[in-house]
Amino acid sequence: MDTLSCDTTLLSLMRSNPAYDYSHELETQEVSLMDWIWQKIMEFLNDVFGEITGNHITTPLIVMVGLALIGLVLWFLYKKRPELFLRNAKRRMLEDEEGDTIYGIDFDKEIQLATQQGDYRGAVRWVYLQTLRYLSDTHQIDWQLYKTPTQYEYECREESFRELTNHFLRVRYGHFEADTSLLDEMCRLQATLKQKMVVPVTQEEGGEA
């Protein structure tokens, strides 16, 4: 009876030949986030400029377009979530050199004093801490010393509070200039937030006595 035999020499040669290394295509390759982003950008550029890339568009121009797209994405993220780009925002949180609590403070007095002294940056901070005190008292947030402004945004998802937090972060950690118009805007947002947080009182139905 005829039997099949294996040519071990030929099998060894085939295994050493990269052309027959089919398992290599099935292996998962680690790709960094930047490599993945760059790959997607190049695929997009090839789809848009594929027909003329080889003749008219040079590599530097493609790189410039790619960088412009990255810059646009970063700008969009900065406008929506500025705290992601603010240095030491998580570590510094809400404390300053004088204190870090929202209790035992006459906020109206501190805001008025800061405004009279032209310290609008300090006034903005006091307005924000006053807002946190209000949200804590009304059980909209669970105030803790270690928490960041972003964490409070997750607890209170009102748009006015998000805008107020963004203003605070820009001034407090982004070194944006604070002035009387910004302080007025902060106060307006605070008033809007308080108005939305008011729980309507329902009267019990009943006949007149």
C-alpha positions as a printed Julia matrix, in Angstrom:
209×3 Matrix{Float64}:
   0.0    0.0    0.0
   1.32   3.42  -0.99
   1.84   5.86   1.9
   2.49   9.58   1.94
   5.84  10.74   3.2
   6.82  14.21   4.35
   9.84  15.88   2.78
  11.29  17.44   5.92
  13.96  19.32   3.96
  11.38  21.02   1.74
   9.15  21.75   4.76
  12.03  23.42   6.56
  12.8   25.59   3.55
   9.18  26.67   3.24
   9.01  27.58   6.93
  12.08  29.78   6.59
  10.64  31.57   3.56
   8.82  34.8    4.58
   6.48  34.39   1.61
   4.89  31.41   3.37
   4.63  33.06   6.79
   0.84  33.34   6.72
   0.48  33.6   10.49
   2.29  36.94  10.46
  -0.76  38.63   8.93
  -2.94  37.32  11.76
  -0.73  38.71  14.53
  -2.03  41.81  16.3
   0.42  44.68  16.04
   0.61  47.34  18.72
  -0.09  50.79  17.3
   0.3   53.95  19.33
  -2.45  56.55  19.44
  -0.39  59.06  17.46
   0.41  56.43  14.81
  -3.28  55.59  14.53
  -4.25  59.27  14.21
  -1.54  59.84  11.59
  -2.68  56.77   9.68
  -6.28  58.02   9.6
  -5.13  61.46   8.46
  -3.08  59.97   5.63
  -6.0   57.78   4.58
  -8.25  60.85   4.51
  -5.74  62.84   2.47
  -5.27  59.97   0.06
  -9.04  59.73  -0.41
  -9.33  63.47  -1.05
  -6.17  64.09  -3.06
  -5.44  60.57  -4.26
  -5.59  61.3   -7.97
  -3.22  64.25  -7.89
  -0.96  63.38  -4.95
   1.8   62.01  -7.09
   1.87  64.91  -9.53
   0.96  68.17  -7.8
   0.82  67.81  -4.0
   4.17  67.39  -2.29
   4.82  65.67   1.02
   5.35  68.95   2.96
   1.95  70.18   1.86
   0.31  66.96   2.98
   2.04  67.31   6.33
   0.81  70.9    6.64
  -2.76  69.86   5.91
  -2.5   67.06   8.46
  -1.17  69.41  11.12
  -3.94  71.87  10.34
  -6.52  69.13  10.9
  -4.9   68.16  14.21
  -4.86  71.82  15.24
  -8.54  72.13  14.38
  -9.41  69.12  16.53
  -7.34  70.44  19.45
  -8.96  73.87  19.12
 -12.41  72.29  19.2
 -11.51  70.28  22.32
 -10.1   73.4   23.98
 -13.3   75.35  23.36
 -15.46  72.54  24.73
 -13.23  71.25  27.54
 -10.57  73.87  28.42
  -9.71  72.16  31.69
  -8.06  69.35  29.72
  -5.33  71.8   28.68
  -4.93  73.67  31.95
  -1.79  72.85  33.85
  -2.12  71.4   37.36
  -5.91  71.84  37.33
  -6.5   68.5   39.01
  -3.92  68.99  41.72
  -4.69  72.59  42.61
  -8.46  72.14  42.44
 -10.2   74.94  44.32
  -7.78  75.78  47.08
  -5.71  78.95  47.23
  -3.09  80.33  49.55
  -5.63  81.45  52.17
  -8.08  78.59  52.43
  -9.82  75.75  50.68
 -13.25  75.44  52.22
 -16.65  76.68  51.1
 -17.98  76.89  54.66
 -17.79  79.73  57.16
 -17.31  82.39  54.46
 -19.37  85.52  53.84
 -19.26  85.27  50.06
 -21.23  88.45  49.38
 -18.79  90.41  51.52
 -15.74  88.84  49.89
 -17.1   89.44  46.38
 -17.88  93.07  47.18
 -14.45  93.62  48.76
 -12.61  92.04  45.83
 -14.63  94.1   43.35
 -13.91  97.34  45.2
 -10.19  96.54  45.14
 -10.31  95.76  41.42
  -9.42  92.13  42.07
 -11.79  90.63  39.52
  -9.84  87.4   39.43
 -10.5   86.91  43.13
 -14.12  87.96  42.72
 -14.61  85.33  40.0
 -13.21  82.69  42.34
 -15.54  83.74  45.17
 -18.57  83.6   42.86
 -17.66  80.08  41.79
 -17.1   78.87  45.35
 -20.38  80.5   46.35
 -22.08  78.54  43.58
 -20.55  75.31  44.85
 -21.81  76.13  48.33
 -25.32  76.65  46.97
 -25.21  73.38  45.0
 -23.9   71.55  48.05
 -26.61  72.97  50.31
 -29.31  71.97  47.81
 -27.79  68.48  47.46
 -27.01  68.91  43.78
 -23.35  68.01  44.36
 -21.39  66.2   47.04
 -18.67  68.74  47.82
 -15.31  67.29  48.8
 -11.92  68.96  49.09
 -10.22  66.55  46.71
 -12.75  66.9   43.9
 -12.07  68.85  40.71
 -14.43  71.25  38.9
 -14.89  68.63  36.18
 -16.18  66.13  38.72
 -18.79  68.63  39.88
 -19.88  69.08  36.26
 -20.69  65.37  36.14
 -22.89  65.78  39.22
 -24.66  68.94  38.07
 -25.2   68.89  34.32
 -26.89  72.24  33.92
 -25.53  74.21  30.96
 -25.25  77.39  33.02
 -23.03  75.6   35.54
 -20.84  74.2   32.77
 -20.31  77.68  31.32
 -19.65  79.11  34.77
 -17.07  76.39  35.43
 -15.33  77.06  32.11
 -15.03  80.76  32.93
 -13.62  79.93  36.35
 -11.06  77.49  34.93
  -9.87  79.93  32.29
  -9.28  82.63  34.88
  -8.04  80.45  37.71
  -5.69  78.12  35.83
  -5.48  79.47  32.28
  -4.42  82.99  33.32
  -7.24  84.61  31.36
  -7.87  88.26  32.17
 -10.86  88.86  34.43
 -12.81  92.1   34.26
 -16.14  93.54  35.31
 -17.96  92.14  32.25
 -16.78  88.62  33.04
 -17.8   89.0   36.68
 -21.25  90.17  35.58
 -21.54  87.15  33.3
 -20.57  84.83  36.16
 -23.24  86.39  38.38
 -25.82  86.07  35.61
 -25.01  82.38  35.12
 -25.21  81.82  38.86
 -28.65  83.45  38.99
 -29.82  81.34  36.04
 -28.59  78.21  37.75
 -30.37  79.05  40.99
 -33.58  79.74  39.12
 -33.44  76.32  37.45
 -32.63  74.6   40.73
 -35.71  75.98  42.49
 -38.11  73.14  43.26
 -41.7   74.23  42.63
 -44.01  73.98  45.61
 -47.19  72.03  44.86
 -50.33  72.87  46.73
 -52.61  70.16  47.91
 -55.91  70.07  46.18
 -58.93  70.67  48.36
 -62.1   72.62  48.72
 -62.3   76.02  50.24
 -63.01  76.15  53.94
